[in-house]
Amino acid sequence: MGERKHFNFNWRVLFWAPNIIDYLRFVLLYVGFQQYLIDGDGFEFSKYYVASYGLDAIDGIVARYMNQCSKLGIYLDMVADRISSSLMLHIVAQRIISKQPVLAYCLYFILVSVEIVSHSVVMYQSELGGFHQKEMESQSTMVKLYLGNKAILFMSCATFEFALIAVLAELPRWVLYLCLPGFVFRCLANLRRLLDVTILRPSLQSEKLHTN
């Protein structure tokens, strides 16, 4: 029988600065959502949401600067991102479902397929492969553009969020129209990543095995 591997965890990681930043993201989302349930003020909730999103932009910088990158930090960041986007999609869908039910159901499709299924499957595969999920190879030019250029990645994610904020906070319509291309691009890129992991990559690996 092989030796049993013991799981060692450094509890100090829980209190590293970038992880504390992620905890604050959860707090902001919770407080903002509770306030929204009370008064239904979309603009007020958007303030908390933008503050949480702003912390997402700096946690990685802090982690690298303080040499506090950790597996816990990677998962905290991913979970906070998924909860944030899923919560916003749900709130906006409920906001418009009485007047625009088809559009609301499209948002729920994005919530399930992009935010939950695609990101979860890609994260699982990257964990099995022992690399960061953004380093996963793809034959798609769209995915390479999405993940290979930090400016495009940032703008795609930012416009995705602000398209939803524009609807919820009832911002001028031009804000929504300006953000829509990035919103659509991010959705398509992540759906293609799901396709890569579940269908295209396994078929390519099978072809390689048969040719060798």
Short mmCIF file of C-alpha atoms in Angstrom, two decimals:
data_model
loop_
_atom_site.label_atom_id
_atom_site.label_comp_id
_atom_site.label_asym_id
_atom_site.label_seq_id
_atom_site.Cartn_x
_atom_site.Cartn_y
_atom_site.Cartn_z
CA MET A 1 0.00 0.00 0.00
CA GLY A 2 1.21 3.49 -0.82
CA GLU A 3 1.87 6.10 1.80
CA ARG A 4 -1.05 8.31 2.69
CA LYS A 5 -0.47 11.91 1.64
CA HIS A 6 -1.12 14.48 4.30
CA PHE A 7 -2.77 17.78 3.40
CA ASN A 8 -0.79 20.69 4.76
CA PHE A 9 -2.35 24.14 4.83
CA ASN A 10 -0.70 27.35 5.93
CA TRP A 11 -3.40 29.12 7.94
CA ARG A 12 -1.60 32.45 7.58
CA VAL A 13 -2.66 32.45 3.93
CA LEU A 14 -6.20 33.19 5.13
CA PHE A 15 -5.00 36.58 6.32
CA TRP A 16 -2.87 37.57 3.35
CA ALA A 17 -3.73 41.01 2.00
CA PRO A 18 -5.08 39.94 -1.43
CA ASN A 19 -7.35 37.35 0.20
CA ILE A 20 -8.67 39.94 2.65
CA ILE A 21 -9.47 42.11 -0.37
CA ASP A 22 -11.53 39.23 -1.77
CA TYR A 23 -13.35 38.86 1.56
CA LEU A 24 -14.27 42.53 1.29
CA ARG A 25 -15.72 41.86 -2.15
CA PHE A 26 -18.12 39.33 -0.61
CA VAL A 27 -19.06 41.80 2.14
CA LEU A 28 -19.80 44.58 -0.36
CA LEU A 29 -21.95 42.28 -2.48
CA TYR A 30 -23.86 41.02 0.56
CA VAL A 31 -24.53 44.50 1.97
CA GLY A 32 -25.46 45.88 -1.43
CA PHE A 33 -27.84 43.02 -2.18
CA GLN A 34 -29.51 43.25 1.24
CA GLN A 35 -30.05 46.96 0.66
CA TYR A 36 -31.44 46.25 -2.79
CA LEU A 37 -33.94 43.76 -1.35
CA ILE A 38 -35.14 46.49 1.00
CA ASP A 39 -35.47 49.47 -1.34
CA GLY A 40 -35.08 48.04 -4.87
CA ASP A 41 -32.73 50.89 -5.77
CA GLY A 42 -30.68 49.61 -8.72
CA PHE A 43 -28.42 52.66 -8.78
CA GLU A 44 -27.52 52.22 -5.11
CA PHE A 45 -26.75 48.51 -5.58
CA SER A 46 -24.58 49.41 -8.56
CA LYS A 47 -22.38 51.53 -6.28
CA TYR A 48 -21.60 48.52 -4.10
CA TYR A 49 -21.13 46.39 -7.21
CA VAL A 50 -18.65 48.81 -8.79
CA ALA A 51 -16.74 49.03 -5.51
CA SER A 52 -16.50 45.23 -5.39
CA TYR A 53 -15.44 45.12 -9.03
CA GLY A 54 -12.79 47.75 -8.32
CA LEU A 55 -11.30 45.52 -5.62
CA ASP A 56 -11.15 42.71 -8.19
CA ALA A 57 -8.88 44.92 -10.29
CA ILE A 58 -6.32 45.33 -7.51
CA ASP A 59 -6.22 41.99 -5.65
CA GLY A 60 -3.93 40.42 -8.25
CA ILE A 61 -1.64 43.46 -8.25
CA VAL A 62 -1.38 43.33 -4.46
CA ALA A 63 -0.73 39.57 -4.52
CA ARG A 64 2.17 39.93 -6.96
CA TYR A 65 3.61 43.01 -5.26
CA MET A 66 3.57 41.38 -1.81
CA ASN A 67 4.53 37.94 -3.14
CA GLN A 68 1.30 36.52 -1.71
CA CYS A 69 -0.04 34.54 -4.66
CA SER A 70 -1.84 31.42 -3.47
CA LYS A 71 -4.18 28.68 -4.61
CA LEU A 72 -6.74 30.00 -2.12
CA GLY A 73 -6.49 33.43 -3.71
CA ILE A 74 -7.11 32.00 -7.17
CA TYR A 75 -10.28 30.27 -6.01
CA LEU A 76 -11.50 33.19 -3.92
CA ASP A 77 -11.13 35.44 -6.94
CA MET A 78 -12.93 33.01 -9.22
CA VAL A 79 -15.81 32.41 -6.78
CA ALA A 80 -16.22 36.14 -6.12
CA ASP A 81 -16.30 36.80 -9.87
CA ARG A 82 -18.90 34.12 -10.49
CA ILE A 83 -21.13 35.22 -7.61
CA SER A 84 -20.85 38.86 -8.71
CA SER A 85 -21.74 38.31 -12.35
CA SER A 86 -24.42 35.71 -11.60
CA LEU A 87 -26.06 37.96 -9.03
CA MET A 88 -26.08 40.93 -11.40
CA LEU A 89 -27.48 38.83 -14.26
CA HIS A 90 -30.25 37.54 -11.99
CA ILE A 91 -31.17 40.99 -10.69
CA VAL A 92 -31.28 42.53 -14.17
CA ALA A 93 -33.26 39.57 -15.54
CA GLN A 94 -35.84 39.94 -12.78
CA ARG A 95 -35.94 43.68 -13.40
CA ILE A 96 -36.93 43.28 -17.06
CA ILE A 97 -38.74 39.92 -17.11
CA SER A 98 -42.26 41.39 -17.07
CA LYS A 99 -41.65 43.67 -20.07
CA GLN A 100 -38.93 41.75 -21.94
CA PRO A 101 -39.23 38.06 -20.99
CA VAL A 102 -37.20 36.76 -23.95
CA LEU A 103 -34.28 39.01 -23.11
CA ALA A 104 -34.54 38.02 -19.45
CA TYR A 105 -34.36 34.32 -20.35
CA CYS A 106 -31.32 35.07 -22.53
CA LEU A 107 -29.63 36.55 -19.46
CA TYR A 108 -30.45 33.41 -17.48
CA PHE A 109 -28.98 31.32 -20.30
CA ILE A 110 -25.78 33.38 -20.03
CA LEU A 111 -25.83 32.97 -16.24
CA VAL A 112 -25.96 29.18 -16.48
CA SER A 113 -23.90 28.49 -19.61
CA VAL A 114 -21.18 31.14 -19.26
CA GLU A 115 -20.88 32.04 -15.59
CA ILE A 116 -21.50 28.60 -14.09
CA VAL A 117 -20.89 25.82 -16.63
CA SER A 118 -18.15 27.29 -18.82
CA HIS A 119 -16.04 28.78 -16.04
CA SER A 120 -16.48 25.73 -13.79
CA VAL A 121 -15.51 23.22 -16.48
CA VAL A 122 -12.52 25.29 -17.63
CA MET A 123 -11.36 25.76 -14.03
CA TYR A 124 -11.70 22.03 -13.36
CA GLN A 125 -9.68 21.14 -16.45
CA SER A 126 -6.97 23.65 -15.57
CA GLU A 127 -6.76 22.18 -12.07
CA LEU A 128 -6.31 18.71 -13.52
CA GLY A 129 -3.66 20.01 -15.90
CA GLY A 130 -1.83 21.94 -13.20
CA PHE A 131 -1.91 25.33 -14.93
CA HIS A 132 -3.84 28.60 -14.69
CA GLN A 133 -7.12 28.56 -16.58
CA LYS A 134 -6.05 31.59 -18.66
CA GLU A 135 -3.09 29.58 -19.97
CA MET A 136 -5.32 26.91 -21.51
CA GLU A 137 -4.61 26.54 -25.23
CA SER A 138 -7.29 27.11 -27.86
CA GLN A 139 -7.46 26.86 -31.64
CA SER A 140 -9.92 29.76 -31.70
CA THR A 141 -8.65 33.16 -32.82
CA MET A 142 -11.39 34.75 -30.73
CA VAL A 143 -10.25 33.02 -27.54
CA LYS A 144 -6.60 33.81 -28.26
CA LEU A 145 -7.53 37.46 -28.69
CA TYR A 146 -9.66 37.39 -25.53
CA LEU A 147 -7.02 35.82 -23.27
CA GLY A 148 -3.84 36.86 -25.06
CA ASN A 149 -4.29 40.62 -24.80
CA LYS A 150 -4.73 42.04 -21.29
CA ALA A 151 -6.30 45.25 -22.59
CA ILE A 152 -8.93 43.33 -24.57
CA LEU A 153 -9.58 40.99 -21.64
CA PHE A 154 -10.08 43.93 -19.29
CA MET A 155 -12.30 45.86 -21.69
CA SER A 156 -14.40 42.76 -22.44
CA CYS A 157 -14.99 42.03 -18.76
CA ALA A 158 -15.59 45.69 -17.89
CA THR A 159 -18.10 46.27 -20.69
CA PHE A 160 -19.88 43.03 -19.77
CA GLU A 161 -20.42 44.32 -16.25
CA PHE A 162 -21.25 47.89 -17.22
CA ALA A 163 -23.81 46.78 -19.81
CA LEU A 164 -25.73 45.18 -16.93
CA ILE A 165 -25.14 48.17 -14.67
CA ALA A 166 -26.46 50.47 -17.41
CA VAL A 167 -29.78 48.57 -17.38
CA LEU A 168 -30.07 48.25 -13.62
CA ALA A 169 -29.03 51.80 -12.75
CA GLU A 170 -31.05 53.22 -15.66
CA LEU A 171 -28.06 55.00 -17.16
CA PRO A 172 -28.34 56.77 -20.54
CA ARG A 173 -29.09 54.29 -23.32
CA TRP A 174 -25.85 55.09 -25.16
CA VAL A 175 -23.87 53.53 -22.28
CA LEU A 176 -25.59 50.21 -22.90
CA TYR A 177 -25.05 50.42 -26.66
CA LEU A 178 -21.38 51.26 -26.13
CA CYS A 179 -20.90 48.22 -23.88
CA LEU A 180 -22.91 45.68 -25.90
CA PRO A 181 -20.11 44.62 -28.31
CA GLY A 182 -17.82 43.75 -25.37
CA PHE A 183 -20.71 42.00 -23.60
CA VAL A 184 -21.38 39.78 -26.60
CA PHE A 185 -17.68 39.16 -27.27
CA ARG A 186 -17.05 37.96 -23.71
CA CYS A 187 -20.05 35.61 -23.83
CA LEU A 188 -19.01 34.10 -27.17
CA ALA A 189 -15.37 33.72 -26.11
CA ASN A 190 -16.33 31.83 -22.96
CA LEU A 191 -18.81 29.62 -24.79
CA ARG A 192 -16.05 28.79 -27.26
CA ARG A 193 -13.75 27.91 -24.34
CA LEU A 194 -16.43 25.51 -23.09
CA LEU A 195 -16.62 24.01 -26.57
CA ASP A 196 -12.84 23.63 -26.63
CA VAL A 197 -12.75 21.76 -23.33
CA THR A 198 -15.78 19.50 -23.77
CA ILE A 199 -15.77 18.64 -27.48
CA LEU A 200 -12.89 19.96 -29.57
CA ARG A 201 -9.98 19.19 -27.26
CA PRO A 202 -11.04 15.58 -26.46
CA SER A 203 -11.60 14.90 -30.18
CA LEU A 204 -8.17 16.27 -31.06
CA GLN A 205 -6.56 14.12 -28.37
CA SER A 206 -8.43 11.07 -29.69
CA GLU A 207 -7.20 11.76 -33.22
CA LYS A 208 -3.61 12.03 -31.98
CA LEU A 209 -3.90 8.69 -30.19
CA HIS A 210 -5.18 6.98 -33.32
CA THR A 211 -2.45 8.47 -35.52
CA ASN A 212 0.42 7.52 -33.14
#
